[in-house]
Tab-separated table of C-alpha atoms in Angstrom:
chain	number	residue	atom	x	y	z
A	8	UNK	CA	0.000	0.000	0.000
A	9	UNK	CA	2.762	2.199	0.897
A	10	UNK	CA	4.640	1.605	-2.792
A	11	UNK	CA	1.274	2.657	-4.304
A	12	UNK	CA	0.781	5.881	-2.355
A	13	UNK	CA	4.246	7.012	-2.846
A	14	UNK	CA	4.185	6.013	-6.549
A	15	UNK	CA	0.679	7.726	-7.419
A	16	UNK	CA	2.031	10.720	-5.750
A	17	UNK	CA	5.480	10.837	-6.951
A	18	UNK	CA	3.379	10.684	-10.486
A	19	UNK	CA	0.326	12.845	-9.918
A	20	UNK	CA	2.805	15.765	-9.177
A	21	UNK	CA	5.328	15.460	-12.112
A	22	UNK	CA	2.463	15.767	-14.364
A	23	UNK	CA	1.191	18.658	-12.646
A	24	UNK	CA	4.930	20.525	-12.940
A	25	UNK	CA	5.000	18.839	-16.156
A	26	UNK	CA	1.385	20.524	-17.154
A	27	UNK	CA	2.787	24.243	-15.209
A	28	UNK	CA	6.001	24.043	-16.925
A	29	UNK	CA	4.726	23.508	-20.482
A	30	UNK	CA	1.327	25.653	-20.352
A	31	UNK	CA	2.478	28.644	-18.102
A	32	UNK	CA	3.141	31.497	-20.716
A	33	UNK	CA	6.650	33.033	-20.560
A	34	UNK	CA	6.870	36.658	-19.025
A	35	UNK	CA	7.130	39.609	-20.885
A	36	UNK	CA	8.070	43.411	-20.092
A	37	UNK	CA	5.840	45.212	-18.888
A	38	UNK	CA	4.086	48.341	-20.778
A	39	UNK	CA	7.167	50.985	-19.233
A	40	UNK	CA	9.763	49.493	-21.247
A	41	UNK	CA	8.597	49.990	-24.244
A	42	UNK	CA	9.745	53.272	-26.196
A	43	UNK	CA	7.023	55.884	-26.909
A	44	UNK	CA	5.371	56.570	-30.143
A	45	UNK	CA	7.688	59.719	-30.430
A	46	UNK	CA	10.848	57.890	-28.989
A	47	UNK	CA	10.151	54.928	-31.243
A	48	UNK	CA	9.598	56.973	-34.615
A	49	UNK	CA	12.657	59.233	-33.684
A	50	UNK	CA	14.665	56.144	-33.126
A	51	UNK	CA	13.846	54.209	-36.494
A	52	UNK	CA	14.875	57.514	-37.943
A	53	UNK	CA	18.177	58.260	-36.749
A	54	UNK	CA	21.112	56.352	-38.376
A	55	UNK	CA	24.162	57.452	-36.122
A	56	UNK	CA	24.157	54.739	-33.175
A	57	UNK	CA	25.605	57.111	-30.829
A	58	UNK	CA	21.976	59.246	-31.763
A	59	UNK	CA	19.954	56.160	-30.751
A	60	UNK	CA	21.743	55.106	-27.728
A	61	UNK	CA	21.077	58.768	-26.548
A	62	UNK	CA	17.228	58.124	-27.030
A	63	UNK	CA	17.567	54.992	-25.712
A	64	UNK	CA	19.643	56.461	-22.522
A	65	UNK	CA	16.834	58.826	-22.419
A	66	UNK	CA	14.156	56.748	-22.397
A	67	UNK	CA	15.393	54.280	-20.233
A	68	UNK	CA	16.627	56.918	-17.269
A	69	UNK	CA	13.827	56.246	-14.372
A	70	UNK	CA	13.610	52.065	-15.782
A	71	UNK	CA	15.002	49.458	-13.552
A	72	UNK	CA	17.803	48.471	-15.258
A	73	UNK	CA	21.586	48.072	-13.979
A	74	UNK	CA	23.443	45.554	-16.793
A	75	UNK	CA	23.985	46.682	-20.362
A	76	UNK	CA	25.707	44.879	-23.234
A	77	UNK	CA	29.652	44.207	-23.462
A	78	UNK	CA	30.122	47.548	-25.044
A	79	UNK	CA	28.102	49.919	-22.480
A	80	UNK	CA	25.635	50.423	-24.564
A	81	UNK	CA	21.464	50.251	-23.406
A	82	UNK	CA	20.074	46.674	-23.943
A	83	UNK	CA	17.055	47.224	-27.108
A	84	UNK	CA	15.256	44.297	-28.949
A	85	UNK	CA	14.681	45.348	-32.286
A	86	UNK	CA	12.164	42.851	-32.918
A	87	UNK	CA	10.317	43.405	-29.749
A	88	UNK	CA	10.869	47.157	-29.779
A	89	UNK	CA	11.597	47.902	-26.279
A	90	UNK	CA	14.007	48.053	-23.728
A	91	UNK	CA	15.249	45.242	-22.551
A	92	UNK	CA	14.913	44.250	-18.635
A	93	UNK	CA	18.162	43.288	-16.699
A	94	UNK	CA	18.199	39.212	-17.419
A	95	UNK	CA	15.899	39.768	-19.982
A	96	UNK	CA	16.863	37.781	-23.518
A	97	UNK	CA	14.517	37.422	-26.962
A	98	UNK	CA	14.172	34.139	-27.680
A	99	UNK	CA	14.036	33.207	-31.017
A	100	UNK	CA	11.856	30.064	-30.715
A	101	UNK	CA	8.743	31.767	-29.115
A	102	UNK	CA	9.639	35.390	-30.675
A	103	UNK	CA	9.270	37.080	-27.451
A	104	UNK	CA	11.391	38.414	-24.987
A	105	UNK	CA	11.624	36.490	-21.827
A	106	UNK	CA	12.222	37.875	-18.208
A	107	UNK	CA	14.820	36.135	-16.752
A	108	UNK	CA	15.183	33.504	-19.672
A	109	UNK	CA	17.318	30.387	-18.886
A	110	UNK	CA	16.747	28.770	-22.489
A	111	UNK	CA	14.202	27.430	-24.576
A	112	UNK	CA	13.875	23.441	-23.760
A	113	UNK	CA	12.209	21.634	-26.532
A	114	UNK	CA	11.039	18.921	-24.166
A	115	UNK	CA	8.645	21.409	-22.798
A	116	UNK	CA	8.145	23.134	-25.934
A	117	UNK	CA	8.145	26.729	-24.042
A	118	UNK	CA	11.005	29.299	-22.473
A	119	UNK	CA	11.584	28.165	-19.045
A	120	UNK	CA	12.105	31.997	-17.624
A	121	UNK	CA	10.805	34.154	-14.749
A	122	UNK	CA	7.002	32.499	-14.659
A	123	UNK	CA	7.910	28.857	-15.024
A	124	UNK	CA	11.273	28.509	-13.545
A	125	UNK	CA	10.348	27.033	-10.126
A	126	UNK	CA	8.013	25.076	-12.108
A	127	UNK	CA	11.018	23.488	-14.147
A	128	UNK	CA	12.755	22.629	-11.367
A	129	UNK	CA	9.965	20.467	-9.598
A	130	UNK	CA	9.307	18.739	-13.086
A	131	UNK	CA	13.124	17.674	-12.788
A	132	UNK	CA	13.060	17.025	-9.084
A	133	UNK	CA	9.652	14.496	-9.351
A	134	UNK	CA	10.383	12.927	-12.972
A	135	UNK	CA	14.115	11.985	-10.811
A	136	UNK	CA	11.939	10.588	-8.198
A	137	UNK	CA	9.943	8.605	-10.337
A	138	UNK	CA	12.916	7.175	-12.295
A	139	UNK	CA	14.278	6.100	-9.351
A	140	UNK	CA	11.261	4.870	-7.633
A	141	UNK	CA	10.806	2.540	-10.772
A	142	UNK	CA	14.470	1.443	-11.193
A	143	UNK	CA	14.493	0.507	-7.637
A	144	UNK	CA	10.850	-1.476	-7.558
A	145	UNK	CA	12.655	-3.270	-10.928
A	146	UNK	CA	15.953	-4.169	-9.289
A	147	UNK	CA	14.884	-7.313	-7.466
A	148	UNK	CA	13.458	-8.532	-10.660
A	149	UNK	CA	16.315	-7.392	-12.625
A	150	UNK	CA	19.009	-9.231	-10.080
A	151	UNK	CA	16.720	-12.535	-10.804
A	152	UNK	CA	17.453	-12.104	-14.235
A	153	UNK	CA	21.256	-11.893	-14.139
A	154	UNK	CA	20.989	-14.848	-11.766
A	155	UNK	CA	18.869	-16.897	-13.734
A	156	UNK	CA	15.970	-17.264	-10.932
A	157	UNK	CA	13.487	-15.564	-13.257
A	158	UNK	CA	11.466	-17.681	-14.860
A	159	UNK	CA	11.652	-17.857	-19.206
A	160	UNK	CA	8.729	-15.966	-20.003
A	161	UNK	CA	8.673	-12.499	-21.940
A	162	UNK	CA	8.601	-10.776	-19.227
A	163	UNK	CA	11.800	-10.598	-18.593
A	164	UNK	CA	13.039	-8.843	-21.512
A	165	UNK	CA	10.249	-6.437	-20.439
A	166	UNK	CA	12.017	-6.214	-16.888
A	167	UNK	CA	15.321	-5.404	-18.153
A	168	UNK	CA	14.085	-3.009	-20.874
A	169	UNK	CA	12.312	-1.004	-18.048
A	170	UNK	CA	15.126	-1.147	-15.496
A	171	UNK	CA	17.496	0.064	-17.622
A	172	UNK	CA	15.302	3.516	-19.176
A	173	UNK	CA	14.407	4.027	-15.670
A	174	UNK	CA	18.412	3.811	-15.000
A	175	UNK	CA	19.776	5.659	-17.997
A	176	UNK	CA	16.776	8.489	-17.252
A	177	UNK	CA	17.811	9.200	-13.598
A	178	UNK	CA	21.279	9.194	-14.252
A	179	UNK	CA	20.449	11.960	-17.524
A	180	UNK	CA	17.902	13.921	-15.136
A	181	UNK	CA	20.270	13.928	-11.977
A	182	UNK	CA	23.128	15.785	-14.343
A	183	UNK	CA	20.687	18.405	-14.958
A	184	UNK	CA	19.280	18.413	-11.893
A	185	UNK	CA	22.098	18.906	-10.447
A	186	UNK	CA	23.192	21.840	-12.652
A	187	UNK	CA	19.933	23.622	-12.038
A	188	UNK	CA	20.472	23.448	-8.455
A	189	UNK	CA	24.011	24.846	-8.607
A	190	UNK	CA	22.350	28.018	-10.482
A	191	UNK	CA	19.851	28.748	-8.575
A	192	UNK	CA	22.386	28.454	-5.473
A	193	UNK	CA	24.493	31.554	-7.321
A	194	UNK	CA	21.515	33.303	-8.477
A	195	UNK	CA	22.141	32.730	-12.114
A	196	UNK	CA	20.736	31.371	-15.328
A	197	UNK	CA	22.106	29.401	-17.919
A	198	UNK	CA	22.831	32.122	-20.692
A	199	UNK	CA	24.488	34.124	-17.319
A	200	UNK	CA	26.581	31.230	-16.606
A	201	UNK	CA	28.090	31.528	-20.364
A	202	UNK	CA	27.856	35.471	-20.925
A	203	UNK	CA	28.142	37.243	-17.213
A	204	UNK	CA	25.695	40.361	-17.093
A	205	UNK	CA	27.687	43.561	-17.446
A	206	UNK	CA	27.086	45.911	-14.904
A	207	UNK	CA	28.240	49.775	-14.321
A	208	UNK	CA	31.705	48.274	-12.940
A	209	UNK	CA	32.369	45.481	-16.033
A	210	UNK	CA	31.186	42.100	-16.071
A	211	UNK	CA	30.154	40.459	-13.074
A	212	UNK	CA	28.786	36.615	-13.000
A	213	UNK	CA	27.649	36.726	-9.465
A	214	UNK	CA	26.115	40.253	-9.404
A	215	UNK	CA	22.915	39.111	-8.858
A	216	UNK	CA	23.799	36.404	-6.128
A	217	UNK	CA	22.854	37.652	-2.703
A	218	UNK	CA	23.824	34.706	-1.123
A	219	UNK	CA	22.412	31.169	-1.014
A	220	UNK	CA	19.382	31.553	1.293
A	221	UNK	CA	18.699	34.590	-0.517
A	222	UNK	CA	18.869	33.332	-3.798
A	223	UNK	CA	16.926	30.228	-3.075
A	224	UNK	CA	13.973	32.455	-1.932
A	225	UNK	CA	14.019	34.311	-4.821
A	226	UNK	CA	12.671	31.587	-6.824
A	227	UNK	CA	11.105	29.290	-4.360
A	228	UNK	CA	9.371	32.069	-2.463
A	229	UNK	CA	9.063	33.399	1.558
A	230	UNK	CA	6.935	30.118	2.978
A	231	UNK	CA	8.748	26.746	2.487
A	232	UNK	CA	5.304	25.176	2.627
A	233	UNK	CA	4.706	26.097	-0.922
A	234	UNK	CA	8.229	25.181	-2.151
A	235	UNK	CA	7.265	21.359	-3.425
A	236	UNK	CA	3.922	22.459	-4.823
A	237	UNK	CA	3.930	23.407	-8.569
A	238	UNK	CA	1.900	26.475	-7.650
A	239	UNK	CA	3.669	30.503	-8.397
A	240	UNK	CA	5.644	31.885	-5.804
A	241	UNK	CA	8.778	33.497	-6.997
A	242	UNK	CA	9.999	36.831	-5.403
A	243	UNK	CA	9.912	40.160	-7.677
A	244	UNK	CA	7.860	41.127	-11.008
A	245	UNK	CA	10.996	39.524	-13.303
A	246	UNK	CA	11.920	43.296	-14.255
A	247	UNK	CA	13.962	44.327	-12.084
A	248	UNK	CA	16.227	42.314	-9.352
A	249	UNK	CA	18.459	43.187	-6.335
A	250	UNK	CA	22.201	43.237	-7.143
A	251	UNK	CA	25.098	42.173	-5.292
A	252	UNK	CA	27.012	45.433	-6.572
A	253	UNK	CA	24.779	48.492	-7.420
A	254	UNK	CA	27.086	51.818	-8.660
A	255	UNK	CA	25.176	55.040	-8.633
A	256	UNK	CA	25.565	57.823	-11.277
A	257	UNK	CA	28.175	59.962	-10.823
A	258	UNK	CA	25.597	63.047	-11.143
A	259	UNK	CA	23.567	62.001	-8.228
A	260	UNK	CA	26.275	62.404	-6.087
A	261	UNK	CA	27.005	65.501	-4.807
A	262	UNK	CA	30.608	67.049	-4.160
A	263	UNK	CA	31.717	67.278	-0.517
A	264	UNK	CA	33.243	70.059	0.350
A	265	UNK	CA	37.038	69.383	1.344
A	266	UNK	CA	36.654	70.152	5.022
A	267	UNK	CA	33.541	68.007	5.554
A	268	UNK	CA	33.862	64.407	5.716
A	269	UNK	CA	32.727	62.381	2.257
A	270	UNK	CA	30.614	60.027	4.515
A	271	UNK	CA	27.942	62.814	5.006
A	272	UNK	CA	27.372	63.282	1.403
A	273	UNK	CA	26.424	59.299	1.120
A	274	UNK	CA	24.056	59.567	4.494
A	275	UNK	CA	21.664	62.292	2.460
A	276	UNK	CA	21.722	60.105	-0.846
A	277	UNK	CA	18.664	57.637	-1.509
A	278	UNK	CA	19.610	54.529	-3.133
A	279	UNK	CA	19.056	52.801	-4.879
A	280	UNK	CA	18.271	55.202	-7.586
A	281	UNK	CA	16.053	53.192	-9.705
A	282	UNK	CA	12.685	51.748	-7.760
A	283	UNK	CA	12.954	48.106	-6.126
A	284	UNK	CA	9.453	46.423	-5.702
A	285	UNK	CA	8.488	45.158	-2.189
A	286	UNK	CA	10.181	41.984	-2.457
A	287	UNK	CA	13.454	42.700	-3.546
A	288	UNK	CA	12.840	45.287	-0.507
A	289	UNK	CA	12.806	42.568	1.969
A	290	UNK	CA	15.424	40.480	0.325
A	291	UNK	CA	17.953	43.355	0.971
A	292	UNK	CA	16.451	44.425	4.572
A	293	UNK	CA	18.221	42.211	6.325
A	294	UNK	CA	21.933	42.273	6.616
A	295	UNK	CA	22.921	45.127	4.412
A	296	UNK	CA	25.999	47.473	5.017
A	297	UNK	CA	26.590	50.433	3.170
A	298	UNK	CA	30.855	51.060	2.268
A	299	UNK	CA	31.722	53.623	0.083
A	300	UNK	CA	34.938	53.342	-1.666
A	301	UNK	CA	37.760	56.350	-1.785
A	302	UNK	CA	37.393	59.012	-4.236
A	303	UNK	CA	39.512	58.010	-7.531
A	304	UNK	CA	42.862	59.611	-8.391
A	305	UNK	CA	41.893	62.716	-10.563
A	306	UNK	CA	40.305	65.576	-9.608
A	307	UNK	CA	36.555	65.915	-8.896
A	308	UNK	CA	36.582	68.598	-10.922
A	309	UNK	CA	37.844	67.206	-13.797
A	310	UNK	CA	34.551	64.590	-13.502
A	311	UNK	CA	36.272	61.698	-11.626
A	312	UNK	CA	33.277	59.450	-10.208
A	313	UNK	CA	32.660	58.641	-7.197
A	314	UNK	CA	31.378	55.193	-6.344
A	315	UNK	CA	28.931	53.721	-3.652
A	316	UNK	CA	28.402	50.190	-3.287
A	317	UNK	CA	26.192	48.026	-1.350
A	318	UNK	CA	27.777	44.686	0.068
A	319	UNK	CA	25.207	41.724	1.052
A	320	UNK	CA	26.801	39.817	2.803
A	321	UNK	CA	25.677	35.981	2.551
C-alpha cells in the first residue's frame, strides 16, 4: 500500500509541474519598457548609433535596469521594440522576450524563464523521483534475471528493458538536476553562466547572487510550505532584481566640500536610484551594510566618479 501511495504521488505531481512548466506562458516586459510613439519613430529615424543610444539612454533613465551589453551600450530588442529588462533575452523560438530567460527546452516546448522557472525545477526534481522509484521497484526482478531465478517468459526482456530507461533516465535527469540546483544556489541562469551580465563596474557573474538563502527564496518564495507544490511563488515582477554590486551615477552624487567628511554626502543620498518592488525590498532588509569606496585619483573637478556600493553579505 505504501509503494502505491508514494508512486501515485510521486506521479500525480510530475504531471502537474509537467502541465505548469509547459502551459504557463513566458513573461514579458511590462508596458514601461517599451519606447514611446515619439521615442520609437525618432529612433527608427536616426542612423548614427551614438543618436539612438542617446534616445535609448533617455528613455530608459527612471527604468530598472543596472546591466547593459559588453560595449556599455542600453540593452534594445529590435524585434520586440523595447528596452530590454536586466536578465531579460529574446528568444528566437517563441519570438518574445523572456524575463529572466534560462533557455528554450524543446522537451517542454516553451522558455523556461521568470514564470515557469520554479516550475522546471519540480518537473526535474519528481520525474528523478519517479525514475528512481521505478528502477528501484525493478531491481529485485532485474538481479533474478542476471541470476537466472526468473522464470523464461517475456517478461523478462520487459524487466530489463524497463530497469534500464528508468536507469539511464535518472542518471540523464540527476546531471541536470544537479546543474539547475548549482544556479539557482548563485543566483544565475544558464545564458548568465556563459555570458556574465555587465554591470556599471564590467562584467560580473555573481552580481545578482545575494547569497544562497537569498537566492533560493528568490525563486522558491518566503513560505517553504509552498516550495514542493507546482503552484507561483517566486519573489519580484521579473523586471527588475536586487544586485550584489549596485554603482550610482556619478551626477547624483554631490561634491563634498574638502573640510567636511565624504561620509555625510552618502548619508543624504537615496539609493538605490532606480525603484525596487516590495520583495526585492525585503530580500535586501536584512543584513545590508553600506561602504563607500575612496574618491579616484583625478580631480573631482575634472569629472572623476565617485562610487557607492552596497555589500550583502551571505
Amino acid at each position: 500500500v505504501v509503494y502505491l501511495v508514494i508512486f501515485h504521488l510521486s506521479f500525480f505531481m510530475f504531471v502537474w509541474s509537467y502541465w505548469k512548466t509547459i502551459f504557463t506562458s513566458p513573461a514579458s516586459p511590462s508596458n514601461e519598457f517599451c519606447l514611446s510613439e515619439a521615442d520609437k519613430e525618432q529612433y527608427e529615424k536616426e542612423e548614427r548609433p551614438e543618436s539612438q543610444q542617446e534616445i535609448l539612454r533617455r528613455a530608459a533613465k527612471d527604468l530598472p535596469i543596472y546591466t547593459t551589453t559588453a560595449s556599455r551600450a542600453i540593452r534594445y530588442c529590435n524585434r520586440c521594440q523595447l528596452i530590454k529588462p536586466d536578465r531579460c533575452h529574446h528568444c528566437s523560438a517563441c519570438d518574445i522576450c523572456v524575463l529572466k530567460m534560462d533557455h528554450h527546452c524543446p522537451w517542454v516546448n516553451n522558455c523556461v524563464g521568470f514564470s515557469n522557472y520554479k516550475f522546471f525545477l519540480l518537473f526535474l526534481m519528481y520525474s528523478l523521483l519517479y525514475c528512481l522509484f521505478v528502477a528501484a521497484t525493478v531491481l529485485q526482478y532485474f538481479i533474478k534475471f542476471w541470476t537466472n531465478e526468473l522464470p523464461d517468459t517475456h517478461a523478462k526482456f520487459h524487466v530489463l528493458f524497463l530497469f534500464f530507461v528508468a536507469a539511464m533516465f535518472f542518471i540523464s535527469i540527476l546531471s541536470l538536476f544537479s546543474y539547475h540546483c548549482w544556479l539557482v544556489g548563485k543566483n544565475r541562469s544558464t545564458i548568465e553562466t556563459f555570458h556574465a551580465p555587465t554591470f556599471r563596474n564590467g562584467p560580473d557573474k555573481n552580481g545578482f547572487s545575494l547569497g544562497c538563502s537569498k537566492n533560493l527564496r528568490e525563486v522558491f518564495g518566503d513560505e517553504k510550505k509552498y516550495w514542493l507544490i507546482p503552484i507561483f511563488t517566486s519573489l519580484g515582477d521579473g523586471c527588475n532584481f536586487p544586485t550584489r554590486l549596485v554603482i550610482m551615477d556619478p551626477e547624483q552624487l554631490t561634491v563634498p566640500s574638502q573640510n567636511e567628511p565624504a561620509k555625510s554626502s552618502v548619508a543624504n543620498q537615496s539609493f538605490p536610484p532606480r525603484p525596487l518592488s516590495e520583495s526585492q525590498n525585503r530580500l535586501l532588509a536584512s543584513d545590508c551594510q553600506w561602504v563607500e569606496s575612496g574618491p579616484e585619483e583625478e580631480n573631482v573637478k575634472t569629472g572623476a566618479k565617485k562610487h557607492i556600493i552596497v555589500s550583502l553579505e551571505s
